Short mmCIF file of C-alpha atoms in Angstrom, two decimals:
data_model
loop_
_atom_site.label_atom_id
_atom_site.label_comp_id
_atom_site.label_asym_id
_atom_site.label_seq_id
_atom_site.Cartn_x
_atom_site.Cartn_y
_atom_site.Cartn_z
CA MET A 328 0.01 0.01 0.09
CA ARG A 329 1.26 3.56 -0.73
CA THR A 330 2.13 5.78 2.17
CA GLY A 331 -0.02 8.83 2.87
CA LYS A 332 3.01 11.01 1.81
CA SER A 333 3.12 9.47 -1.63
CA MET A 334 -0.54 9.94 -2.16
CA LYS A 335 -0.49 13.62 -1.15
CA ALA A 336 0.22 14.85 -4.72
CA GLU A 337 -2.64 12.45 -5.89
CA ALA A 338 -4.99 13.93 -3.17
CA VAL A 339 -4.37 17.47 -4.51
CA GLU A 340 -5.01 16.30 -8.02
CA ALA A 341 -8.24 14.47 -6.95
CA GLU A 342 -9.42 17.46 -5.07
CA ALA A 343 -9.13 19.71 -8.28
CA LEU A 344 -11.39 17.23 -10.08
CA LEU A 345 -14.13 17.50 -7.53
CA PRO A 346 -16.91 19.96 -8.46
CA ALA A 347 -16.07 23.52 -8.02
CA ALA A 348 -18.48 26.40 -7.98
CA PRO A 349 -17.94 29.33 -10.49
CA GLN A 350 -16.71 32.50 -9.13
CA ALA A 351 -18.84 35.36 -8.12
CA GLY A 352 -19.47 37.73 -10.98
CA SER A 353 -17.99 35.41 -13.54
CA GLY A 354 -20.84 36.08 -15.95
CA ARG A 355 -22.12 33.24 -18.04
CA ALA A 356 -21.86 29.85 -16.69
CA ASN A 357 -20.07 27.00 -18.48
CA ASN A 358 -22.77 24.49 -18.66
CA SER A 359 -20.76 22.19 -20.76
CA ARG A 360 -18.58 21.13 -17.81
CA ILE A 361 -21.60 19.29 -16.20
CA VAL A 362 -21.69 16.19 -18.32
CA GLY A 363 -24.64 13.90 -18.54
CA THR A 364 -27.11 16.29 -16.86
CA SER A 365 -30.16 17.83 -18.23
CA VAL A 366 -30.15 21.69 -18.92
CA HIS A 367 -32.25 22.35 -16.00
CA ALA A 368 -30.33 20.11 -13.73
CA SER A 369 -27.20 21.87 -14.84
CA VAL A 370 -28.66 25.32 -13.98
CA ALA A 371 -29.82 24.10 -10.59
CA ASN A 372 -26.28 22.97 -9.94
CA GLU A 373 -24.77 26.32 -10.78
CA ILE A 374 -27.30 28.28 -8.76
CA GLY A 375 -27.19 25.87 -5.88
CA GLN A 376 -23.40 26.14 -5.75
CA ARG A 377 -23.69 29.93 -5.53
CA ILE A 378 -26.33 29.86 -2.80
CA VAL A 379 -24.47 27.31 -0.56
CA ARG A 380 -21.09 29.29 -1.22
CA GLY A 381 -22.81 32.42 0.08
CA ASP A 382 -23.06 34.51 -2.88
CA TYR A 383 -26.79 34.76 -2.10
CA PRO A 384 -27.13 34.87 1.71
CA PRO A 385 -30.41 33.62 3.29
CA GLY A 386 -33.09 36.21 2.66
CA SER A 387 -31.67 37.27 -0.58
CA ILE A 388 -34.01 37.66 -3.56
CA LEU A 389 -32.54 35.90 -6.65
CA PRO A 390 -32.34 37.38 -10.12
CA ASN A 391 -35.49 36.72 -12.15
CA GLU A 392 -36.00 34.07 -14.71
CA ALA A 393 -35.01 36.40 -17.60
CA LYS A 394 -31.85 37.19 -16.01
CA TRP A 395 -30.76 33.72 -15.27
CA ALA A 396 -31.71 32.67 -18.82
CA GLU A 397 -29.45 35.28 -20.12
CA THR A 398 -26.60 34.32 -17.65
CA PHE A 399 -26.82 30.68 -18.43
CA GLU A 400 -27.94 30.97 -22.20
CA VAL A 401 -30.96 28.74 -21.66
CA SER A 402 -34.51 28.94 -21.98
CA ARG A 403 -36.78 30.54 -19.23
CA SER A 404 -38.62 27.15 -18.81
CA ALA A 405 -35.18 25.46 -18.04
CA VAL A 406 -34.65 28.18 -15.24
CA ARG A 407 -38.20 27.58 -14.05
CA GLU A 408 -37.51 23.83 -13.64
CA ALA A 409 -34.16 24.54 -11.95
CA ILE A 410 -35.78 26.83 -9.42
CA LYS A 411 -38.35 24.02 -8.60
CA MET A 412 -35.46 21.63 -8.09
CA LEU A 413 -33.92 24.02 -5.56
CA MET A 414 -37.15 24.50 -3.86
CA ALA A 415 -37.64 20.83 -3.36
CA LYS A 416 -34.23 20.85 -1.65
CA SER A 417 -35.45 23.54 0.62
CA LEU A 418 -32.87 26.13 -0.56
CA LEU A 419 -35.55 28.47 -1.99
CA SER A 420 -39.00 29.68 -1.70
CA SER A 421 -40.86 31.40 -4.48
CA ARG A 422 -44.03 33.63 -4.67
CA PRO A 423 -45.63 35.33 -7.75
CA LYS A 424 -44.76 38.98 -8.02
CA VAL A 425 -41.99 38.59 -5.37
CA GLY A 426 -39.61 36.06 -7.03
CA SER A 427 -37.40 33.41 -5.49
CA TRP A 428 -35.49 33.90 -2.15
CA VAL A 429 -33.01 31.94 -0.18
CA GLU A 430 -34.36 30.02 2.82
CA PRO A 431 -32.50 30.06 6.23
CA ARG A 432 -29.61 27.61 6.25
CA ASP A 433 -31.18 25.54 9.02
CA ARG A 434 -34.08 24.65 6.56
CA TRP A 435 -31.71 23.40 3.87
CA ASN A 436 -31.94 19.62 3.10
CA LEU A 437 -28.23 18.75 3.95
CA LEU A 438 -29.10 15.03 3.44
CA ASP A 439 -29.63 15.77 -0.14
CA ARG A 440 -26.71 14.46 -2.22
CA ASP A 441 -26.49 17.71 -4.34
CA VAL A 442 -26.63 20.03 -1.43
CA LEU A 443 -24.15 18.04 0.43
CA THR A 444 -21.75 18.14 -2.54
CA TRP A 445 -22.20 21.97 -2.85
CA TYR A 446 -21.57 22.34 0.90
CA ALA A 447 -18.48 20.23 0.75
CA THR A 448 -16.91 22.40 -1.91
CA SER A 449 -17.89 25.81 -0.39
CA PRO A 450 -15.28 28.11 1.17
CA ASN A 451 -16.88 26.92 4.66
CA ARG A 452 -15.63 23.36 3.91
CA GLU A 453 -13.79 22.94 7.11
CA ALA A 454 -16.97 23.57 9.07
CA PHE A 455 -18.64 21.00 6.89
CA LEU A 456 -15.77 18.27 7.65
CA ILE A 457 -16.35 18.92 11.34
CA SER A 458 -20.04 18.50 10.90
CA VAL A 459 -19.42 15.14 9.09
CA GLN A 460 -17.27 14.04 11.90
CA GLU A 461 -19.59 14.93 14.64
CA PHE A 462 -22.26 12.94 12.60
CA ARG A 463 -19.91 9.95 12.51
CA HIS A 464 -19.23 10.10 16.25
CA ILE A 465 -22.96 9.91 16.80
CA ILE A 466 -23.80 7.11 14.37
CA GLU A 467 -20.86 4.85 13.65
CA PRO A 468 -19.68 3.52 16.98
CA GLU A 469 -23.12 1.99 17.81
CA ALA A 470 -23.78 1.02 14.30
CA THR A 471 -20.57 -0.90 14.38
CA ALA A 472 -21.40 -2.63 17.58
CA LEU A 473 -24.70 -3.80 16.17
CA ALA A 474 -22.91 -5.03 13.09
CA ALA A 475 -20.61 -7.10 15.31
CA LEU A 476 -23.79 -8.66 16.86
CA ARG A 477 -25.96 -8.96 13.79
CA ARG A 478 -23.83 -9.32 10.69
CA THR A 479 -24.22 -12.32 8.47
CA ASP A 480 -21.46 -14.22 6.78
CA GLU A 481 -22.18 -12.56 3.55
CA GLN A 482 -22.22 -9.06 5.02
CA MET A 483 -18.92 -9.94 6.82
CA ALA A 484 -17.31 -10.98 3.47
CA GLU A 485 -18.29 -7.58 2.08
CA ILE A 486 -16.73 -5.60 4.90
CA SER A 487 -13.50 -7.74 4.90
CA THR A 488 -13.18 -7.32 1.10
CA ALA A 489 -13.62 -3.55 1.23
CA CYS A 490 -11.01 -3.36 4.06
CA ARG A 491 -8.57 -5.53 2.24
CA GLU A 492 -9.01 -3.42 -1.04
CA MET A 493 -8.29 -0.38 1.00
CA GLY A 494 -4.98 -1.78 1.92
CA GLU A 495 -4.20 -2.95 -1.61
CA ALA A 496 -5.38 0.30 -3.41
CA THR A 497 -2.67 1.88 -5.66
CA SER A 498 -4.53 5.23 -6.26
CA LEU A 499 -6.61 7.63 -4.14
CA PRO A 500 -9.94 6.87 -6.08
CA GLN A 501 -9.65 3.19 -5.43
CA ARG A 502 -8.96 3.68 -1.82
CA THR A 503 -11.75 6.16 -1.37
CA GLN A 504 -14.25 3.83 -3.16
CA ALA A 505 -13.13 0.84 -0.90
CA ASP A 506 -13.38 3.12 2.23
CA THR A 507 -16.89 4.18 1.26
CA ARG A 508 -17.97 0.52 0.67
CA PHE A 509 -16.40 -0.43 3.95
CA HIS A 510 -18.52 2.11 5.99
CA LEU A 511 -21.77 1.50 4.00
CA ALA A 512 -21.37 -2.31 4.52
CA ILE A 513 -21.13 -1.76 8.27
CA LEU A 514 -24.30 0.26 8.23
CA ARG A 515 -26.10 -2.50 6.34
CA ALA A 516 -24.73 -5.04 8.72
CA SER A 517 -26.15 -3.23 11.66
CA GLY A 518 -29.51 -4.59 10.76
CA ASN A 519 -31.29 -1.25 11.59
CA GLU A 520 -33.35 -0.12 8.55
CA LEU A 521 -33.23 3.56 9.49
CA LEU A 522 -29.46 3.58 9.36
CA VAL A 523 -29.04 2.41 5.79
CA PRO A 524 -30.69 5.53 4.18
CA LEU A 525 -28.06 7.74 6.14
CA GLY A 526 -25.43 5.94 4.04
CA THR A 527 -26.24 8.56 1.36
CA LEU A 528 -24.65 11.04 3.57
CA ILE A 529 -21.47 9.00 4.24
CA GLU A 530 -21.27 7.98 0.59
CA SER A 531 -21.35 11.59 -0.63
CA ALA A 532 -19.17 13.10 2.24
CA LEU A 533 -16.35 10.54 2.61
CA ALA A 534 -14.73 11.33 -0.79
CA HIS A 535 -14.31 14.94 0.24
CA LEU A 536 -13.29 14.01 3.79
CA PHE A 537 -10.76 11.66 2.66
CA VAL A 538 -9.13 13.70 0.06
CA PHE A 539 -8.69 16.38 2.77
CA VAL A 540 -7.37 13.95 5.34
CA THR A 541 -4.89 12.34 2.79
CA ARG A 542 -3.52 15.66 1.84
CA GLU A 543 -2.90 16.51 5.47
CA ALA A 544 -1.79 13.04 6.86
CA ASP A 545 1.77 11.84 6.91
CA ASP A 546 1.00 8.18 6.42
CA LEU A 547 -2.11 5.97 5.69
CA ARG A 548 -0.72 2.86 7.21
CA HIS A 549 -1.87 3.87 10.66
CA ALA A 550 -5.35 4.61 9.36
CA GLN A 551 -5.41 1.23 7.53
CA GLY A 552 -4.47 -0.48 10.77
CA LEU A 553 -7.44 1.27 12.54
CA HIS A 554 -9.83 0.03 9.67
CA GLU A 555 -8.45 -3.56 10.21
CA ALA A 556 -9.12 -3.50 13.92
CA ILE A 557 -12.79 -2.46 13.22
CA GLU A 558 -13.04 -5.42 10.65
CA LYS A 559 -11.55 -7.79 13.16
CA ALA A 560 -13.83 -6.94 15.99
CA ILE A 561 -16.86 -7.23 13.83
CA ARG A 562 -15.55 -10.58 12.41
CA LEU A 563 -14.96 -11.86 16.02
CA ARG A 564 -18.39 -10.61 16.97
CA ARG A 565 -16.99 -8.32 19.69
CA PRO A 566 -19.29 -5.22 19.96
CA GLU A 567 -17.50 -3.26 22.56
CA ALA A 568 -14.17 -3.75 20.77
CA ALA A 569 -15.75 -2.78 17.54
CA ARG A 570 -17.18 0.35 19.22
CA ASN A 571 -13.81 1.41 20.55
CA ALA A 572 -12.08 0.69 17.37
CA VAL A 573 -14.39 3.11 15.53
CA ARG A 574 -13.83 5.71 18.14
CA LYS A 575 -10.01 5.40 17.71
CA LEU A 576 -10.41 5.83 13.90
CA LEU A 577 -12.56 8.86 14.33
CA ALA A 578 -10.19 10.39 16.93
CA ASN A 579 -7.34 9.93 14.32
CA THR A 580 -9.39 11.84 11.75
CA ASP A 581 -10.29 14.44 14.26
CA GLU A 582 -6.62 14.93 14.92
CA VAL A 583 -5.85 15.56 11.22
CA ILE A 584 -8.60 18.18 10.76
CA ALA A 585 -7.60 19.92 14.04
CA ARG A 586 -4.07 20.47 12.60
CA VAL A 587 -5.42 22.63 9.84
#
């Protein structure tokens, strides 16, 4: 397995490939960079990033449809559909003769995959990382303890495979994908149906969190050992050991974030 130091340059490159919001005042959006999406979804992505980034603070009235249509070089109907998408994510409200305005941040649906991605790439990203960690501290120790009690042989194989593939990864994307599978498999193995949908948050957040941690960490071998301790505790059906192993992993990530 590569050391964290050897992966640092790769982490920086991977971070550059993550979605980035256009700069304020940049004029027309480059919709062509969002591949495989509809026009209105592309517009919603551009506006959503600007809102989460703070270009339009809560309470702000957004430009009207005609202005957005001109900015993005799209039809007004595409803008209208984009606004509906953002309203569904609780970022916006709209009223005839008033227009659309930004909702208070505490109403935003941060469990929405798009909103989460916009938040992760905003200037306030470090606060986002801390929020992700707090969430993990609340959920993962107990979910892992449950997995140690309830996992099936098939679920254990999935957890073990993901852990092994983390250690064998030769690139940052490979390791990130294996890391994500590892944590999602543990949630599934917990046997709690309400925990599984929360995997959407972990799946969307871990890539950003891991890139950040890899860039700052000196070596990934220690982190790999912490993951292997979790795998072992679940495999041996030791819930308390599993709980403690997860706490050690989270504490290690907390230390990396705190150094920044």
